[in-house]
Each structure stands twice: as C-alpha cells, then as structure tokens.
C-alpha cells in the first residue's frame, strides 16, 4: 500500500501583493505623479536538502499543465490557487478550476485562497458559497479555504464591520466542514481588525514578511521572524518572497512545515482543494 | 561648543498600535451593535526596553514619543545613552492640531542636552489642508520661542488615510511644499508597505526629502528587529534611509516610547546655514531660542 503523502497546502492569504491586489489610483493627467512598479525577477532555486520546511507558490493567474510540471520539477510541493477575485462586487475565479486540474495532474498539493471583497453587496458567507459551488460543479472537493486579510487600503475603516465580514466567512466555512485559515500579517491584522484576538483557535495562520518585492526583498524561508499576534501562537505557512518569476509566471513564494507530508494525489481519483497544511485536515 | 546634535527624529510610530490614543481609528465601543459577541482585542503592555549598548560608533540611538514628559525623564534618557528624541509636534486628534505638550517636552529635552527633532502626525481626513496643518505646527513652535529647522511627516497606518492614493499624494505635497517654503528640511516617516498602500508607491518625491523607516516584527521587546539598516530596501523615491525605528511600544525611563537608530554623520551642513545658534550671551541673557531639527541625514 503506497504511503499516502498528502501535501497539505493551505492557500493562505493572497500574498500581500499590495501592488497586485489594490485598485490602481485614478491619476489626474495634469499631475506629474508617477508610481514605481515592481518588475518580477527570477526566483532563487529551492534548496535540495530541506530539513523541515517545504516550499509552495501562490498564484492567481491561470496556469498550464507544463508550467505546473515545471514548478513541481523545481522542487515546489504545492500551490495555493486564488479562487475568488475581488474586482467589482467580487466573483468566483473560474480560471482556478483549470489551474487546480492541472496542478492535480502535475502531482502538486493544492490549496485555495480567496481575496474577498469587503465592500461588496454580497456578504462574506455568500462569497464563500460562490467558491464552494463553483468548484464542486467541476468535481473539485473543497476541504479548506484561506481568507486573505491584507492591504488595509482595500478595507473599510471600520474594524467592527471588518470583523463581522471575516466572521461571516469563517462561520460559513465551519458550517461547510472546511478548515479555515487567514492569510495576513500582524500589521494588516492590526490595521483591519484592530488586533481581533478571539476568532477561534481552530483558525490557521499564513503570515507574510518581506523587506520588499523581488529577490532582494526576501526574508529567510523559515518561521523565525514570527511573533504572536491576534489569537495565533504559531503559524502554518509563511510567505517570504513576493513578485518573482518561477517557470515563467509571476508568483509569491512560501514555506510551511513539512511534517506529515502526504502525496498530493489521492488514490480515490478525486481532486481535493485544501486540507494539507499541518493540523488542517479534519480526520 | 554649540549643541549641534539637535537631532529630532520624529518617529511617527506606526499608529498600528491598538493602544495608540492619538489614533482616530474606530475601535469597538461597548454600545456598538455588532453580531460577533465578545470581540477581544490584543493589548500590548509596554515592557522595559533593553539597555543601549552601542559598540558601533556610527550608530546613535533615539526614542520617539508622543506623550508629555518631565525633565527628569529626559535626563534619564540621556543617562540611558539615548542621543536624541523625536517629539510629536502635531496630533491627528479631531481635525488635527498643534500638540501643545511638545513645547514642554522640547524644553525638557533641551535642558537635558538631548538632540531634538520634531515630527507631525497629520490628519488626512481633516478639512484643514496639508499646508494649514504644517502652519499650525510651525506657528505653534515659533510662538513658543522654538525655531524649527526640519520636520518629519508621519505616513503610516493606511487605515487612517483616504482610499485615493492621488488625494494622499496631493495632501503630502501640500505639507512638503509649505515646509520647504519655510526653509525646513523635510523627512518622511514611513515604510515600503505604508508608502505603497497610502501613496501608491509615489516615486517622484524630490530626492532631498529624507527617510525614516520602520520595521518591527511586532510590538514590544520580542518584536524588535536589529538596530541596523540591513533590512532597508529602496522604494518609492527613497534610495537610502537616515533613521530606522526598530522597536515599538517599550518602556524607557517610565515612558512608553519607540526606539530608533540613526547614522551619525558629520553634522555640518545644517548648522553652517543656521544663524540661530545659542551663544553664551544668549543663554545668560535668558534670551535664548531653542532650535530643533536639522542634523540628520544631511
């Protein structure tokens, strides 16, 4: 009996890609205001002798099978795929289905994250419902969801309202039997929720810390810079690099504790999204 | 020897601290009707900061404060090997106003022989324009016999700013232009993430504007980063930094402060063009004017 190694990747939080998530400012053409852009450079290679951390990427663009095979070859164990697009009122990201199917074929672990739209007409739980319905319709079984809580400028200046919004998603996830995690940083959490500290200790954490975008802005690929905040005393995943290219696509890079690494491909032939990060699979 | 080391770095500490009373953030009030019951919020209690042990002659330490202080606290800071203090001269409370407590703090810092810089935490949601807020600071200090040579503008805490980057840029431009009209050196207290969130990574600020950046892993002693500039990366229009805030919400001399380092350079440029130096005559005649700012990063 083959040892099932399920790589649990929580597609946590959409990386704090403030440049990519934020709606571009409307610039008055009469102003000589210029904004600098980060150009993605090739990422360093994944080390070959990892002790306890496994590498992952998070992506929000549709990705081909050959790109994902390349990613697997390059030493990444999982991908976090964005399943919700915040543009407008927010919507299920249909391109995620293709990426997930390709990742499955490439033998990568798969987690999904959502970049919610906190100023939408749709409540938090409705946005999560869209994801679950959208993926289930394509025969993808959702086991976990990661909620992006970054980029304060995209959130209302009302902590209570933000907390209720996030809680709506978290509660719905629990009702649906999903593991739920938050992608954020201590600063984002402070800004957006004023340090909300009792979201529930079943909620996992994916945190980020970079000095800047790009290769020169990476922090070490470990959890040494984690400090407790909110209700979290330990993280599950860390995003340590932003805006780099791997196998021709622009990604952010992550590490998580390898721990019980299970094979990404379930033997039952079903595609699962989520439920791979340590402690997140509800047995 | 004139006290040239009036280094006043205003570290507008990230108003991300939940207990920052000056923040105009919305916080949960008991009477608010919210569905989530028993919302808990973290509270960071300021713990004593590690002692300053400075083996590197090129770095000096400072603290930034926004609370009232006493002479003995300032003397204590000096004894604790801090070379300078950054004092908040403008509060964002309400529509934003000159921070009157800064006058006493500046006088106390002066008498303790500390370098002094002034920072402002502007109020971007105010009906007062940027330049009007700068005026309030400038006039408030001058009216109290304090000559200001440089000012640091806090650009942190995206939640406290407008959603439009262009609006924020215009607001900042208004402050900066006014400050330059007064002949002040201008610095910005921010970091890459704040700058990106608030100004959309504005890259055409003039290169004479200095940078004071911050980076902590969290509040308190456990959240400190090294007291060096090793983690600095160029962003926006900033190619180098003059000051770094590496610790937040710690207790020094019974004050809740944030802690900073700056590179000690040759403090020549600012002083050579300044004629408001204290002379012995000034001091003895009790006709002195306190001069703040103008040394860092030149």
Coordinates of N, CA and C in Angstrom, one line a residue, chain B residues 2-226:
Chain B
X2 N 28.6 74.8 20.4 CA 27.2 74.7 20.2 C 26.7 73.3 20.2
X3 N 25.5 73.2 20.7 CA 24.9 71.9 20.7 C 24.4 71.7 19.3
X4 N 25.2 71.0 18.5 CA 24.8 70.8 17.1 C 23.9 69.6 17.0
X5 N 24.1 68.7 18.0 CA 23.3 67.5 17.8 C 21.9 67.6 18.2
X6 N 21.2 68.6 17.6 CA 19.8 68.6 17.8 C 19.1 67.7 16.8
X7 N 19.2 66.5 17.1 CA 18.6 65.6 16.1 C 17.2 65.2 16.6
X8 N 16.3 65.8 16.0 CA 14.9 65.4 16.4 C 14.3 64.6 15.3
X9 N 14.3 63.3 15.7 CA 13.6 62.5 14.7 C 12.2 62.2 15.2
X10 N 11.4 62.6 14.4 CA 10.1 62.3 14.8 C 9.8 61.0 14.2
X11 N 9.6 60.1 15.1 CA 9.2 58.8 14.5 C 7.7 58.8 14.7
X12 N 7.1 59.0 13.7 CA 5.7 58.8 13.8 C 5.5 57.3 13.8
X13 N 5.5 56.9 15.0 CA 5.4 55.5 15.1 C 4.1 55.0 14.5
X14 N 4.2 53.9 13.9 CA 3.1 53.3 13.2 C 1.9 53.4 14.2
X15 N 0.8 54.0 13.7 CA -0.3 54.1 14.6 C -1.1 52.8 14.5
X16 N -0.3 51.7 14.2 CA -0.9 50.4 14.1 C -1.1 49.9 15.6
X17 N -0.5 50.5 16.5 CA -0.6 50.0 17.8 C -2.0 50.3 18.3
X18 N -2.7 49.3 18.8 CA -4.1 49.4 19.1 C -4.3 50.4 20.3
X19 N -3.3 50.6 21.1 CA -3.5 51.4 22.2 C -3.0 52.8 22.0
X20 N -2.7 53.1 20.7 CA -2.2 54.5 20.4 C -3.4 55.4 20.6
X21 N -3.4 56.2 21.6 CA -4.6 57.0 21.9 C -4.8 58.1 20.9
X22 N -3.7 58.4 20.1 CA -3.9 59.5 19.2 C -4.5 59.1 17.9
X23 N -4.6 57.8 17.8 CA -5.2 57.3 16.5 C -6.7 57.6 16.5
X24 N -7.1 58.0 15.3 CA -8.6 58.3 15.2 C -9.3 57.1 14.6
X25 N -8.6 55.9 14.7 CA -9.2 54.7 14.3 C -10.5 54.4 15.0
X26 N -11.4 53.7 14.3 CA -12.6 53.2 15.0 C -12.2 52.0 15.8
X27 N -12.5 52.1 17.1 CA -12.3 50.9 17.9 C -13.7 50.5 18.5
X28 N -13.7 49.2 18.9 CA -15.0 48.7 19.4 C -15.4 49.4 20.6
X29 N -16.6 50.0 20.6 CA -17.2 50.6 21.8 C -18.3 49.7 22.3
X30 N -18.5 49.7 23.6 CA -19.5 48.8 24.2 C -20.9 49.0 23.6
X31 N -21.2 50.2 23.2 CA -22.6 50.4 22.7 C -22.7 50.0 21.3
X32 N -21.6 49.7 20.6 CA -21.8 49.3 19.2 C -22.5 48.0 19.0
X33 N -23.4 48.0 18.1 CA -24.2 46.8 17.9 C -23.5 45.9 16.8
X34 N -22.8 44.9 17.3 CA -22.1 44.0 16.3 C -22.5 42.6 16.6
X35 N -22.5 41.8 15.5 CA -23.0 40.5 15.7 C -22.0 39.6 16.4
X36 N -20.8 39.8 16.2 CA -19.8 38.9 16.9 C -19.8 39.3 18.4
X37 N -20.1 38.4 19.2 CA -20.1 38.7 20.6 C -18.7 38.5 21.2
X38 N -18.5 39.3 22.2 CA -17.2 39.2 22.9 C -16.0 39.3 22.0
X39 N -16.0 40.4 21.3 CA -14.8 40.6 20.5 C -13.7 40.9 21.4
X40 N -12.6 40.2 21.2 CA -11.4 40.5 22.0 C -10.4 41.2 21.2
X41 N -9.7 42.1 21.8 CA -8.6 42.8 21.2 C -7.4 42.6 22.0
X42 N -6.3 42.5 21.2 CA -5.0 42.4 21.9 C -4.6 43.6 22.6
X43 N -4.0 43.5 23.7 CA -3.5 44.7 24.3 C -2.0 44.5 24.5
X44 N -1.2 45.5 24.0 CA 0.2 45.4 24.2 C 0.6 46.2 25.4
X45 N 1.3 45.6 26.4 CA 1.7 46.4 27.5 C 3.2 46.7 27.3
X46 N 3.6 47.9 27.5 CA 4.9 48.3 27.3 C 5.8 47.7 28.4
X47 N 6.8 46.9 27.9 CA 7.8 46.4 28.8 C 9.1 47.1 28.7
X48 N 9.9 47.0 29.8 CA 11.2 47.7 29.7 C 12.0 47.3 28.5
X49 N 12.6 48.4 27.9 CA 13.4 48.1 26.8 C 14.8 47.6 27.2
X50 N 15.5 46.9 26.3 CA 16.9 46.5 26.6 C 17.7 47.8 26.7
X51 N 18.8 47.7 27.5 CA 19.7 48.8 27.6 C 20.4 49.1 26.3
X52 N 20.8 50.3 26.1 CA 21.6 50.7 24.9 C 23.0 50.3 25.1
X53 N 23.5 49.4 24.3 CA 24.9 49.0 24.3 C 25.4 49.3 22.9
X54 N 26.1 50.4 22.8 CA 26.4 50.8 21.4 C 27.9 50.6 21.1
X55 N 28.2 49.5 20.5 CA 29.6 49.2 20.1 C 30.0 49.8 18.8
X56 N 29.0 50.3 18.1 CA 29.2 50.7 16.8 C 29.2 52.2 16.8
X57 N 30.3 52.9 16.6 CA 30.4 54.3 16.7 C 29.6 55.0 15.7
X58 N 29.2 54.3 14.6 CA 28.5 55.0 13.6 C 27.0 55.1 13.8
X59 N 26.4 54.4 14.8 CA 25.0 54.5 15.0 C 24.8 55.2 16.4
X60 N 23.7 56.0 16.4 CA 23.3 56.6 17.7 C 21.9 56.2 17.9
X61 N 21.5 56.2 19.1 CA 20.1 55.8 19.5 C 19.2 57.0 19.8
X62 N 18.0 56.8 19.5 CA 17.0 57.8 19.9 C 15.7 57.2 20.3
X63 N 14.8 57.9 20.8 CA 13.4 57.5 21.1 C 12.5 58.4 20.4
X64 N 11.3 58.0 20.1 CA 10.3 58.9 19.7 C 9.1 58.8 20.6
X65 N 8.5 59.9 20.9 CA 7.5 60.0 21.9 C 6.4 60.9 21.5
X66 N 5.2 60.6 22.0 CA 4.0 61.5 21.7 C 3.3 61.8 23.0
X67 N 3.9 61.6 24.1 CA 3.2 61.8 25.4 C 4.0 62.9 26.2
X68 N 3.4 63.5 27.1 CA 4.1 64.5 27.9 C 5.2 63.9 28.7
X69 N 6.2 64.7 29.0 CA 7.4 64.2 29.6 C 7.9 65.2 30.7
X70 N 8.7 64.7 31.6 CA 9.3 65.6 32.6 C 10.8 65.8 32.4
X71 N 11.3 66.7 33.1 CA 12.8 67.0 32.9 C 13.5 65.8 33.4
X72 N 13.1 65.1 34.5 CA 13.8 64.0 35.0 C 13.8 62.8 34.1
X73 N 12.7 62.7 33.3 CA 12.6 61.6 32.3 C 13.6 61.9 31.2
X74 N 13.7 63.1 30.8 CA 14.6 63.5 29.8 C 16.1 63.2 30.2
X75 N 16.3 63.6 31.5 CA 17.7 63.4 32.0 C 18.0 61.9 32.0
X76 N 17.0 61.1 32.4 CA 17.1 59.7 32.4 C 17.4 59.1 31.1
X77 N 16.7 59.6 30.0 CA 17.0 59.2 28.7 C 18.5 59.4 28.3
X78 N 18.9 60.6 28.7 CA 20.3 61.0 28.3 C 21.3 60.0 29.0
X79 N 21.0 59.8 30.3 CA 21.8 58.9 31.1 C 21.8 57.4 30.5
X80 N 20.6 57.1 29.9 CA 20.5 55.8 29.3 C 21.1 55.7 28.0
X81 N 21.8 56.7 27.6 CA 22.6 56.7 26.4 C 21.8 56.9 25.1
X82 N 20.7 57.5 25.2 CA 20.0 58.0 24.0 C 20.5 59.4 23.7
X83 N 20.8 59.6 22.4 CA 21.4 60.8 22.0 C 20.4 61.9 21.6
X84 N 19.2 61.4 21.2 CA 18.2 62.3 20.7 C 16.8 61.9 21.0
X85 N 15.8 62.8 20.9 CA 14.4 62.4 21.0 C 13.7 63.0 19.8
X86 N 12.7 62.3 19.4 CA 11.8 62.8 18.3 C 10.5 63.1 19.0
X87 N 10.1 64.3 19.0 CA 8.9 64.7 19.7 C 7.7 65.0 18.8
X88 N 6.6 64.5 19.1 CA 5.5 64.8 18.2 C 5.0 66.2 18.4
X89 N 4.9 67.0 17.3 CA 4.5 68.4 17.5 C 3.1 68.7 16.9
X90 N 2.5 67.6 16.3 CA 1.2 67.8 15.7 C 0.5 66.5 15.9
X91 N -0.7 66.7 16.5 CA -1.6 65.5 16.7 C -2.7 65.4 15.7
X92 N -3.0 64.1 15.3 CA -4.1 64.0 14.4 C -5.5 64.0 15.0
X93 N -5.5 64.2 16.3 CA -6.8 64.1 17.0 C -7.8 65.1 16.5
X94 N -9.0 64.7 16.3 CA -10.0 65.7 15.7 C -9.7 66.0 14.3
X95 N -9.6 67.3 14.1 CA -9.2 67.8 12.8 C -7.7 68.0 12.6
X96 N -7.0 67.6 13.7 CA -5.5 67.8 13.7 C -5.2 69.1 14.3
X97 N -4.2 69.1 15.2 CA -3.8 70.4 15.9 C -2.4 70.4 16.4
X98 N -1.9 71.6 16.6 CA -0.5 71.7 17.2 C -0.6 71.0 18.5
X99 N 0.4 70.1 18.8 CA 0.5 69.4 20.0 C 1.2 70.3 21.1
X100 N 0.4 70.9 21.9 CA 0.9 71.8 22.9 C 1.9 71.2 23.9
X101 N 1.7 69.9 24.1 CA 2.6 69.3 25.1 C 4.0 69.2 24.6
X102 N 4.2 69.4 23.3 CA 5.5 69.3 22.7 C 6.4 70.4 23.2
X103 N 5.8 71.5 23.5 CA 6.6 72.7 24.0 C 7.5 72.3 25.2
X104 N 6.8 71.8 26.2 CA 7.4 71.4 27.4 C 8.4 70.3 27.2
X105 N 8.1 69.3 26.4 CA 9.0 68.2 26.1 C 10.2 68.7 25.4
X106 N 10.1 69.6 24.5 CA 11.2 70.2 23.8 C 12.1 70.9 24.8
X107 N 11.5 71.7 25.6 CA 12.3 72.4 26.6 C 13.0 71.5 27.6
X108 N 12.3 70.4 28.0 CA 12.9 69.4 28.8 C 14.1 68.7 28.2
X109 N 13.9 68.4 26.9 CA 14.9 67.7 26.1 C 16.1 68.6 26.0
X110 N 15.9 69.8 25.8 CA 17.0 70.8 25.6 C 17.8 70.9 26.9
X111 N 17.1 71.0 28.0 CA 17.8 71.1 29.2 C 18.6 69.9 29.6
X112 N 18.1 68.8 29.1 CA 18.8 67.5 29.3 C 20.0 67.3 28.4
X113 N 20.1 68.2 27.4 CA 21.2 68.0 26.5 C 21.0 67.0 25.4
X114 N 19.7 66.7 25.1 CA 19.4 65.7 24.1 C 19.2 66.5 22.7
X115 N 19.6 65.8 21.7 CA 19.2 66.3 20.3 C 17.7 66.2 20.2
X116 N 17.2 67.1 19.4 CA 15.7 67.2 19.3 C 15.3 67.3 17.9
X117 N 14.3 66.4 17.5 CA 13.7 66.6 16.2 C 12.2 66.6 16.5
X118 N 11.5 67.1 15.5 CA 10.0 67.2 15.6 C 9.3 66.5 14.5
X119 N 8.3 65.7 14.9 CA 7.5 65.1 13.8 C 6.1 65.4 13.9
X120 N 5.4 65.3 12.8 CA 4.0 65.6 12.8 C 3.2 64.3 12.4
X121 N 2.1 64.0 13.1 CA 1.2 63.0 12.6 C 0.0 63.8 12.0
X122 N 0.0 63.9 10.7 CA -1.1 64.8 10.1 C -2.4 64.1 10.1
X123 N -3.4 64.8 9.8 CA -4.8 64.3 9.8 C -5.3 64.4 8.4
X124 N -5.2 63.4 7.6 CA -5.5 63.4 6.2 C -7.1 63.5 5.9
X125 N -7.9 63.2 6.9 CA -9.3 63.3 6.8 C -9.9 64.7 7.2
X126 N -9.0 65.6 7.5 CA -9.4 66.8 8.1 C -9.9 67.8 7.0
X127 N -10.6 68.8 7.4 CA -11.0 69.8 6.4 C -9.8 70.8 6.3
X128 N -8.9 70.7 7.2 CA -7.6 71.5 7.1 C -6.7 70.9 6.0
X129 N -6.3 71.7 5.2 CA -5.4 71.2 4.1 C -4.0 70.9 4.7
X130 N -3.2 70.2 4.0 CA -1.8 69.9 4.4 C -1.0 71.1 4.9
X131 N -1.0 72.1 4.1 CA -0.2 73.2 4.4 C -0.7 74.0 5.7
X132 N -2.0 73.9 5.9 CA -2.6 74.5 7.1 C -2.1 73.8 8.3
X133 N -2.0 72.5 8.2 CA -1.6 71.7 9.3 C -0.1 72.0 9.6
X134 N 0.7 72.1 8.6 CA 2.1 72.4 8.8 C 2.2 73.8 9.4
X135 N 1.4 74.7 8.9 CA 1.4 76.1 9.5 C 1.1 76.0 11.0
X136 N 0.1 75.2 11.4 CA -0.2 75.2 12.8 C 1.0 74.7 13.6
X137 N 1.7 73.8 13.1 CA 2.9 73.3 13.8 C 4.0 74.4 13.9
X138 N 4.2 74.9 12.7 CA 5.3 75.9 12.6 C 5.0 77.1 13.5
X139 N 3.8 77.6 13.4 CA 3.5 78.8 14.2 C 3.4 78.5 15.7
X140 N 2.9 77.3 16.0 CA 2.8 76.9 17.4 C 4.2 76.8 18.0
X141 N 5.2 76.3 17.3 CA 6.5 76.2 17.9 C 7.1 77.6 18.0
X142 N 7.0 78.4 16.9 CA 7.6 79.7 16.9 C 7.0 80.6 17.9
X143 N 5.7 80.4 18.1 CA 5.1 81.2 19.1 C 5.5 80.9 20.5
X144 N 6.2 79.8 20.7 CA 6.8 79.4 22.0 C 8.3 79.5 22.0
X145 N 8.8 80.3 21.1 CA 10.2 80.5 21.1 C 11.1 79.4 20.6
X146 N 10.5 78.5 19.8 CA 11.2 77.4 19.3 C 11.3 77.5 17.8
X147 N 12.6 77.5 17.4 CA 12.8 77.6 15.9 C 13.0 76.2 15.4
X148 N 12.3 75.9 14.3 CA 12.3 74.6 13.8 C 13.1 74.6 12.5
X149 N 13.9 73.6 12.3 CA 14.7 73.6 11.1 C 14.4 72.4 10.2
X150 N 13.8 71.4 10.8 CA 13.4 70.3 9.9 C 12.1 69.7 10.5
X151 N 11.4 69.0 9.7 CA 10.2 68.3 10.2 C 10.0 67.0 9.5
X152 N 9.5 66.0 10.3 CA 9.3 64.7 9.8 C 7.8 64.4 9.7
X153 N 7.4 63.9 8.6 CA 5.9 63.7 8.4 C 5.6 62.2 8.5
X154 N 4.7 61.9 9.4 CA 4.3 60.5 9.5 C 3.4 60.1 8.4
X155 N 3.8 59.0 7.7 CA 2.9 58.5 6.7 C 2.8 57.0 6.9
X156 N 2.0 56.6 7.9 CA 1.9 55.2 8.3 C 0.4 55.0 8.5
X157 N 0.1 53.7 8.8 CA -1.3 53.4 9.2 C -2.3 53.7 8.1
X158 N -2.3 52.9 7.0 CA -3.2 53.1 5.9 C -4.6 53.3 6.2
X159 N -5.1 52.7 7.3 CA -6.5 52.8 7.7 C -6.8 54.2 8.1
X160 N -5.9 55.0 8.4 CA -6.2 56.4 8.8 C -6.1 57.4 7.6
X161 N -5.9 56.9 6.4 CA -5.8 57.7 5.3 C -6.9 57.5 4.3
X162 N -7.0 58.4 3.4 CA -8.0 58.3 2.3 C -7.7 57.1 1.5
X163 N -8.7 56.6 0.8 CA -8.6 55.5 -0.1 C -7.9 55.8 -1.4
X164 N -7.9 57.1 -1.8 CA -7.3 57.5 -3.0 C -5.9 57.9 -2.9
X165 N -5.0 57.2 -3.6 CA -3.6 57.5 -3.5 C -3.3 58.9 -3.9
X166 N -4.0 59.3 -5.0 CA -3.7 60.7 -5.5 C -4.1 61.7 -4.5
X167 N -5.2 61.5 -3.8 CA -5.6 62.5 -2.8 C -4.5 62.6 -1.7
X168 N -4.0 61.4 -1.3 CA -3.0 61.4 -0.3 C -1.7 62.1 -0.8
X169 N -1.3 61.8 -2.0 CA -0.1 62.4 -2.5 C -0.3 64.0 -2.6
X170 N -1.4 64.4 -3.0 CA -1.6 65.9 -3.0 C -1.6 66.5 -1.6
X171 N -2.1 65.7 -0.7 CA -2.1 66.2 0.7 C -0.7 66.3 1.2
X172 N 0.1 65.3 0.9 CA 1.5 65.3 1.4 C 2.3 66.4 0.7
X173 N 2.0 66.5 -0.6 CA 2.7 67.6 -1.3 C 2.5 69.0 -0.8
X174 N 1.2 69.2 -0.3 CA 0.9 70.4 0.3 C 1.7 70.7 1.5
X175 N 1.9 69.7 2.4 CA 2.7 69.8 3.6 C 4.2 70.1 3.2
X176 N 4.7 69.3 2.3 CA 6.1 69.3 2.0 C 6.4 70.7 1.3
X177 N 5.6 71.1 0.4 CA 5.9 72.4 -0.2 C 5.9 73.5 0.8
X178 N 4.9 73.5 1.7 CA 4.9 74.6 2.7 C 6.1 74.5 3.5
X179 N 6.5 73.3 3.9 CA 7.7 73.2 4.8 C 8.9 73.8 4.1
X180 N 9.0 73.5 2.8 CA 10.2 74.0 2.0 C 10.1 75.5 1.9
X181 N 9.0 76.0 1.8 CA 8.8 77.5 1.7 C 9.4 78.1 3.0
X182 N 9.3 77.4 4.1 CA 9.9 77.9 5.3 C 11.3 77.6 5.5
X183 N 11.9 76.9 4.5 CA 13.3 76.6 4.5 C 13.6 75.4 5.4
X184 N 12.6 74.5 5.7 CA 12.8 73.4 6.5 C 13.3 72.2 5.7
X185 N 14.1 71.4 6.3 CA 14.5 70.1 5.7 C 13.3 69.2 6.0
X186 N 12.9 68.4 5.1 CA 11.7 67.5 5.2 C 12.1 66.1 5.2
X187 N 11.5 65.3 6.1 CA 11.7 63.9 6.1 C 10.4 63.2 6.2
X188 N 10.3 61.9 5.8 CA 9.1 61.2 5.9 C 9.3 60.0 6.8
X189 N 8.4 59.8 7.7 CA 8.5 58.5 8.5 C 7.4 57.6 7.9
X190 N 7.9 56.4 7.4 CA 7.1 55.5 6.7 C 7.8 54.2 6.5
X191 N 7.2 53.3 5.8 CA 8.0 52.1 5.3 C 7.4 51.7 3.9
X192 N 8.0 50.7 3.4 CA 7.6 50.4 2.0 C 6.1 50.0 1.9
X193 N 5.6 49.3 2.8 CA 4.2 48.8 2.7 C 3.3 50.0 2.9
X194 N 3.6 50.9 3.9 CA 2.7 52.0 4.2 C 2.8 52.9 2.9
X195 N 3.9 53.1 2.4 CA 4.1 54.0 1.2 C 3.3 53.5 0.0
X196 N 3.4 52.2 -0.1 CA 2.6 51.6 -1.2 C 1.1 51.7 -1.0
X197 N 0.7 51.4 0.2 CA -0.7 51.5 0.5 C -1.3 52.9 0.4
X198 N -0.6 53.8 0.9 CA -1.1 55.2 1.1 C -0.9 56.1 -0.1
X199 N 0.3 55.9 -0.8 CA 0.6 56.8 -1.9 C 0.7 56.1 -3.2
X200 N 0.4 54.8 -3.2 CA 0.5 54.0 -4.5 C 2.0 54.0 -4.9
X201 N 2.9 54.0 -4.0 CA 4.3 53.9 -4.2 C 4.8 55.1 -5.0
X202 N 4.4 56.3 -4.6 CA 4.8 57.5 -5.2 C 6.3 57.6 -5.4
X203 N 6.8 57.8 -6.6 CA 8.2 57.7 -6.8 C 8.9 59.0 -7.3
X204 N 8.1 60.1 -7.3 CA 8.7 61.3 -7.9 C 8.8 62.4 -6.8
X205 N 8.8 62.0 -5.6 CA 9.1 62.9 -4.5 C 10.6 63.4 -4.7
X206 N 10.9 64.6 -4.4 CA 12.3 65.1 -4.7 C 13.3 64.4 -3.8
X207 N 14.5 64.3 -4.3 CA 15.5 63.5 -3.6 C 16.1 64.1 -2.3
X208 N 15.7 65.4 -2.1 CA 16.2 66.0 -0.9 C 15.3 65.6 0.3
X209 N 14.2 64.9 0.1 CA 13.4 64.5 1.2 C 13.9 63.3 1.9
X210 N 14.2 63.3 3.2 CA 14.8 62.2 3.9 C 13.8 61.1 4.2
X211 N 14.4 60.0 4.6 CA 13.6 58.9 5.0 C 13.9 58.3 6.4
X212 N 12.9 58.1 7.2 CA 12.9 57.5 8.4 C 12.0 56.3 8.3
X213 N 12.5 55.1 8.2 CA 11.7 53.9 8.0 C 11.5 53.1 9.3
X214 N 10.5 52.3 9.3 CA 10.3 51.4 10.5 C 10.2 50.0 10.0
X215 N 10.6 49.1 10.9 CA 10.4 47.7 10.7 C 10.5 46.9 12.0
X216 N 9.4 46.4 12.4 CA 9.4 45.6 13.6 C 8.6 44.3 13.3
X217 N 8.8 43.3 14.1 CA 8.1 42.0 13.8 C 6.8 42.0 14.6
X218 N 6.7 43.0 15.5 CA 5.5 43.1 16.3 C 5.8 44.2 17.4
X219 N 4.9 44.5 18.2 CA 5.1 45.5 19.3 C 6.0 44.8 20.4
X220 N 6.6 45.7 21.2 CA 7.3 45.2 22.4 C 8.7 44.7 22.1
X221 N 9.3 44.2 23.2 CA 10.7 43.8 23.1 C 10.9 42.6 22.2
X222 N 10.0 41.7 22.2 CA 10.1 40.5 21.4 C 10.0 40.8 19.9
X223 N 9.4 41.9 19.6 CA 9.2 42.3 18.2 C 10.3 43.1 17.6
X224 N 11.3 43.4 18.3 CA 12.4 44.2 17.7 C 13.1 43.5 16.5
X225 N 13.6 44.4 15.7 CA 14.5 43.9 14.6 C 15.9 44.5 15.0
X226 N 16.9 44.0 14.3 CA 18.2 44.5 14.6 C 18.3 46.0 14.5

